[in-house]
Amino acid sequence: MLFPPIYNRKLLDDLRIPLILRYIYYSSAGVYLKSDQLPHFEIDVVDPKSRHKGKLETESLLESRGVNWTSIRPVYIYGPLNYNPVEEWFFHRLKAGRPIPVPNLGIQITQLGHVKDLATAFIKVLGNEKASKEVFNISGEKYVTFDGLAKACAKVIL
């Protein structure tokens, strides 16, 4: 379940922090400052004005409360039961015969990761002391342009 920062603060107020073995936080790779150098790495500068600034606030809150935390920052996740199914947007437009507007002439690159790989990442940090107070970006190994993503979706539909 995803909570805005105020709810995370309330949740931490209600929890007995000494009893928390590890708080695994579902963050986002959207917290990074925009850059022409991709992919983003965990040490890259974050953007406090990002639309995901609440996730940064929660990460800071976990640290300031002395919680043993791990933050997982996925890029774009695809697959079943995804709470933010980005790929579906492409498929819906294609099925409806509508154009697919892509930003920056479609050359903007990104990465995708399957939901099963994201679940594996969560499992791997459980009980792993090396993951304590660490951030992990999660994505697939390959890059794709938004134009390439649109074309791949079109191949499936057409």
mmCIF file of C-alpha atoms in Angstrom:
data_model
loop_
_atom_site.group_PDB
_atom_site.id
_atom_site.type_symbol
_atom_site.label_atom_id
_atom_site.label_comp_id
_atom_site.label_asym_id
_atom_site.label_seq_id
_atom_site.Cartn_x
_atom_site.Cartn_y
_atom_site.Cartn_z
ATOM 1 C CA MET A 1 0.000 0.000 0.000
ATOM 2 C CA LEU A 2 1.329 3.454 -0.848
ATOM 3 C CA PHE A 3 0.988 6.316 1.583
ATOM 4 C CA PRO A 4 1.712 10.035 1.244
ATOM 5 C CA PRO A 5 4.415 11.415 3.590
ATOM 6 C CA ILE A 6 1.955 12.597 6.231
ATOM 7 C CA TYR A 7 0.597 9.064 6.577
ATOM 8 C CA ASN A 8 4.107 7.641 6.714
ATOM 9 C CA ARG A 9 4.859 10.067 9.549
ATOM 10 C CA LYS A 10 1.700 8.951 11.381
ATOM 11 C CA LEU A 11 2.542 5.310 10.740
ATOM 12 C CA LEU A 12 6.020 5.781 12.208
ATOM 13 C CA ASP A 13 4.536 7.612 15.195
ATOM 14 C CA ASP A 14 2.290 4.624 15.872
ATOM 15 C CA LEU A 15 4.942 1.949 15.399
ATOM 16 C CA ARG A 16 7.392 0.867 18.027
ATOM 17 C CA ILE A 17 10.565 1.653 16.132
ATOM 18 C CA PRO A 18 12.881 -0.532 18.261
ATOM 19 C CA LEU A 19 10.747 -3.510 17.225
ATOM 20 C CA ILE A 20 11.061 -2.791 13.488
ATOM 21 C CA LEU A 21 13.711 -5.076 12.044
ATOM 22 C CA ARG A 22 13.657 -3.363 8.653
ATOM 23 C CA TYR A 23 11.360 -0.832 6.994
ATOM 24 C CA ILE A 24 11.471 -1.492 3.261
ATOM 25 C CA TYR A 25 10.252 1.600 1.491
ATOM 26 C CA TYR A 26 8.802 1.594 -2.032
ATOM 27 C CA SER A 27 10.197 4.826 -3.446
ATOM 28 C CA SER A 28 10.713 5.861 -7.085
ATOM 29 C CA ALA A 29 13.545 6.557 -9.507
ATOM 30 C CA GLY A 30 11.527 9.670 -10.332
ATOM 31 C CA VAL A 31 13.204 11.405 -7.374
ATOM 32 C CA TYR A 32 16.405 12.106 -9.304
ATOM 33 C CA LEU A 33 17.324 15.478 -10.757
ATOM 34 C CA LYS A 34 16.824 15.452 -14.524
ATOM 35 C CA SER A 35 20.056 14.723 -16.326
ATOM 36 C CA ASP A 36 21.379 14.047 -19.810
ATOM 37 C CA GLN A 37 23.435 11.211 -18.338
ATOM 38 C CA LEU A 38 21.435 8.033 -17.880
ATOM 39 C CA PRO A 39 20.810 5.698 -16.248
ATOM 40 C CA HIS A 40 20.595 7.227 -12.820
ATOM 41 C CA PHE A 41 22.679 5.672 -10.091
ATOM 42 C CA GLU A 42 21.845 5.554 -6.408
ATOM 43 C CA ILE A 43 24.465 8.238 -5.679
ATOM 44 C CA ASP A 44 23.010 10.726 -8.190
ATOM 45 C CA VAL A 45 21.609 14.057 -7.046
ATOM 46 C CA VAL A 46 17.922 14.008 -6.157
ATOM 47 C CA ASP A 47 15.422 16.738 -6.957
ATOM 48 C CA PRO A 48 13.681 18.105 -3.840
ATOM 49 C CA LYS A 49 11.091 19.686 -6.173
ATOM 50 C CA SER A 50 10.364 16.420 -7.976
ATOM 51 C CA ARG A 51 6.750 15.324 -8.262
ATOM 52 C CA HIS A 52 7.983 12.458 -6.055
ATOM 53 C CA LYS A 53 9.304 14.800 -3.356
ATOM 54 C CA GLY A 54 7.046 13.082 -0.818
ATOM 55 C CA LYS A 55 9.052 9.916 -1.309
ATOM 56 C CA LEU A 56 12.260 11.823 -0.561
ATOM 57 C CA GLU A 57 10.623 13.292 2.539
ATOM 58 C CA THR A 58 9.696 9.811 3.726
ATOM 59 C CA GLU A 59 13.223 8.512 3.145
ATOM 60 C CA SER A 60 14.575 11.425 5.218
ATOM 61 C CA LEU A 61 11.959 10.784 7.882
ATOM 62 C CA LEU A 62 13.005 7.138 8.186
ATOM 63 C CA GLU A 63 16.628 8.188 8.613
ATOM 64 C CA SER A 64 15.840 10.920 11.156
ATOM 65 C CA ARG A 65 13.724 8.517 13.239
ATOM 66 C CA GLY A 66 16.563 6.031 13.490
ATOM 67 C CA VAL A 67 14.675 3.364 11.575
ATOM 68 C CA ASN A 68 16.601 0.525 9.961
ATOM 69 C CA TRP A 69 15.411 1.176 6.401
ATOM 70 C CA THR A 70 16.025 0.164 2.810
ATOM 71 C CA SER A 71 14.625 2.193 -0.068
ATOM 72 C CA ILE A 72 13.771 0.594 -3.393
ATOM 73 C CA ARG A 73 13.499 3.009 -6.330
ATOM 74 C CA PRO A 74 12.011 1.355 -9.405
ATOM 75 C CA VAL A 75 11.947 3.027 -12.809
ATOM 76 C CA TYR A 76 8.928 1.981 -14.908
ATOM 77 C CA ILE A 77 7.496 -1.345 -13.804
ATOM 78 C CA TYR A 78 5.369 -3.491 -16.084
ATOM 79 C CA GLY A 79 3.441 -6.696 -15.527
ATOM 80 C CA PRO A 80 0.396 -8.023 -13.689
ATOM 81 C CA LEU A 81 -1.047 -6.235 -10.647
ATOM 82 C CA ASN A 82 1.087 -3.172 -11.314
ATOM 83 C CA TYR A 83 -0.397 -0.164 -9.515
ATOM 84 C CA ASN A 84 0.822 2.190 -12.278
ATOM 85 C CA PRO A 85 0.539 0.241 -15.547
ATOM 86 C CA VAL A 86 2.370 2.608 -17.908
ATOM 87 C CA GLU A 87 2.362 0.108 -20.762
ATOM 88 C CA GLU A 88 -1.443 -0.125 -20.671
ATOM 89 C CA TRP A 89 -1.687 3.520 -21.723
ATOM 90 C CA PHE A 90 0.068 2.647 -24.992
ATOM 91 C CA PHE A 91 -2.105 -0.428 -25.579
ATOM 92 C CA HIS A 92 -5.370 1.434 -24.886
ATOM 93 C CA ARG A 93 -4.500 4.167 -27.371
ATOM 94 C CA LEU A 94 -3.444 1.662 -30.021
ATOM 95 C CA LYS A 95 -6.611 -0.407 -29.591
ATOM 96 C CA ALA A 96 -8.696 2.768 -29.896
ATOM 97 C CA GLY A 97 -6.831 3.793 -33.060
ATOM 98 C CA ARG A 98 -5.553 6.945 -31.394
ATOM 99 C CA PRO A 99 -2.107 8.452 -31.935
ATOM 100 C CA ILE A 100 0.565 8.022 -29.297
ATOM 101 C CA PRO A 101 2.104 11.371 -28.406
ATOM 102 C CA VAL A 102 5.663 10.902 -27.190
ATOM 103 C CA PRO A 103 7.806 13.590 -25.547
ATOM 104 C CA ASN A 104 11.063 14.906 -27.025
ATOM 105 C CA LEU A 105 10.447 13.406 -30.483
ATOM 106 C CA GLY A 106 10.406 9.975 -28.849
ATOM 107 C CA ILE A 107 14.166 9.925 -28.244
ATOM 108 C CA GLN A 108 13.943 10.192 -24.454
ATOM 109 C CA ILE A 109 15.335 6.965 -23.027
ATOM 110 C CA THR A 110 14.102 5.078 -20.026
ATOM 111 C CA GLN A 111 14.228 1.615 -18.542
ATOM 112 C CA LEU A 112 11.533 -0.884 -17.729
ATOM 113 C CA GLY A 113 11.504 -3.609 -15.115
ATOM 114 C CA HIS A 114 9.131 -6.528 -14.672
ATOM 115 C CA VAL A 115 7.048 -6.676 -11.517
ATOM 116 C CA LYS A 116 8.509 -10.124 -10.681
ATOM 117 C CA ASP A 117 12.004 -8.629 -10.682
ATOM 118 C CA LEU A 118 10.784 -5.885 -8.368
ATOM 119 C CA ALA A 119 9.326 -8.510 -6.024
ATOM 120 C CA THR A 120 12.650 -10.362 -6.100
ATOM 121 C CA ALA A 121 14.450 -7.156 -5.094
ATOM 122 C CA PHE A 122 12.166 -6.762 -2.087
ATOM 123 C CA ILE A 123 12.830 -10.365 -1.051
ATOM 124 C CA LYS A 124 16.605 -9.999 -1.447
ATOM 125 C CA VAL A 125 16.831 -7.078 0.985
ATOM 126 C CA LEU A 126 14.888 -8.921 3.696
ATOM 127 C CA GLY A 127 17.328 -9.925 6.413
ATOM 128 C CA ASN A 128 20.295 -8.671 4.375
ATOM 129 C CA GLU A 129 22.298 -6.388 6.655
ATOM 130 C CA LYS A 130 24.272 -5.057 3.676
ATOM 131 C CA ALA A 131 20.990 -3.499 2.506
ATOM 132 C CA SER A 132 20.546 -1.540 5.738
ATOM 133 C CA LYS A 133 20.184 2.207 5.106
ATOM 134 C CA GLU A 134 20.784 1.719 1.390
ATOM 135 C CA VAL A 135 18.936 2.769 -1.753
ATOM 136 C CA PHE A 136 18.508 0.413 -4.701
ATOM 137 C CA ASN A 137 17.384 1.444 -8.174
ATOM 138 C CA ILE A 138 15.416 -1.343 -9.835
ATOM 139 C CA SER A 139 15.006 -1.649 -13.596
ATOM 140 C CA GLY A 140 15.745 -3.905 -16.507
ATOM 141 C CA GLU A 141 19.199 -3.899 -18.042
ATOM 142 C CA LYS A 142 18.167 -2.597 -21.457
ATOM 143 C CA TYR A 143 17.273 0.958 -22.351
ATOM 144 C CA VAL A 144 14.332 1.895 -24.525
ATOM 145 C CA THR A 145 13.229 5.149 -26.100
ATOM 146 C CA PHE A 146 9.605 6.153 -25.705
ATOM 147 C CA ASP A 147 9.335 5.835 -29.485
ATOM 148 C CA GLY A 148 10.744 2.301 -29.209
ATOM 149 C CA LEU A 149 8.262 1.481 -26.458
ATOM 150 C CA ALA A 150 5.375 2.712 -28.598
ATOM 151 C CA LYS A 151 6.611 0.645 -31.563
ATOM 152 C CA ALA A 152 7.018 -2.485 -29.420
ATOM 153 C CA CYS A 153 3.459 -2.117 -28.144
ATOM 154 C CA ALA A 154 2.212 -1.570 -31.707
ATOM 155 C CA LYS A 155 3.870 -4.816 -32.851
ATOM 156 C CA VAL A 156 1.884 -6.699 -30.229
ATOM 157 C CA ILE A 157 -1.433 -5.057 -31.150
ATOM 158 C CA LEU A 158 -1.176 -4.748 -34.937
#
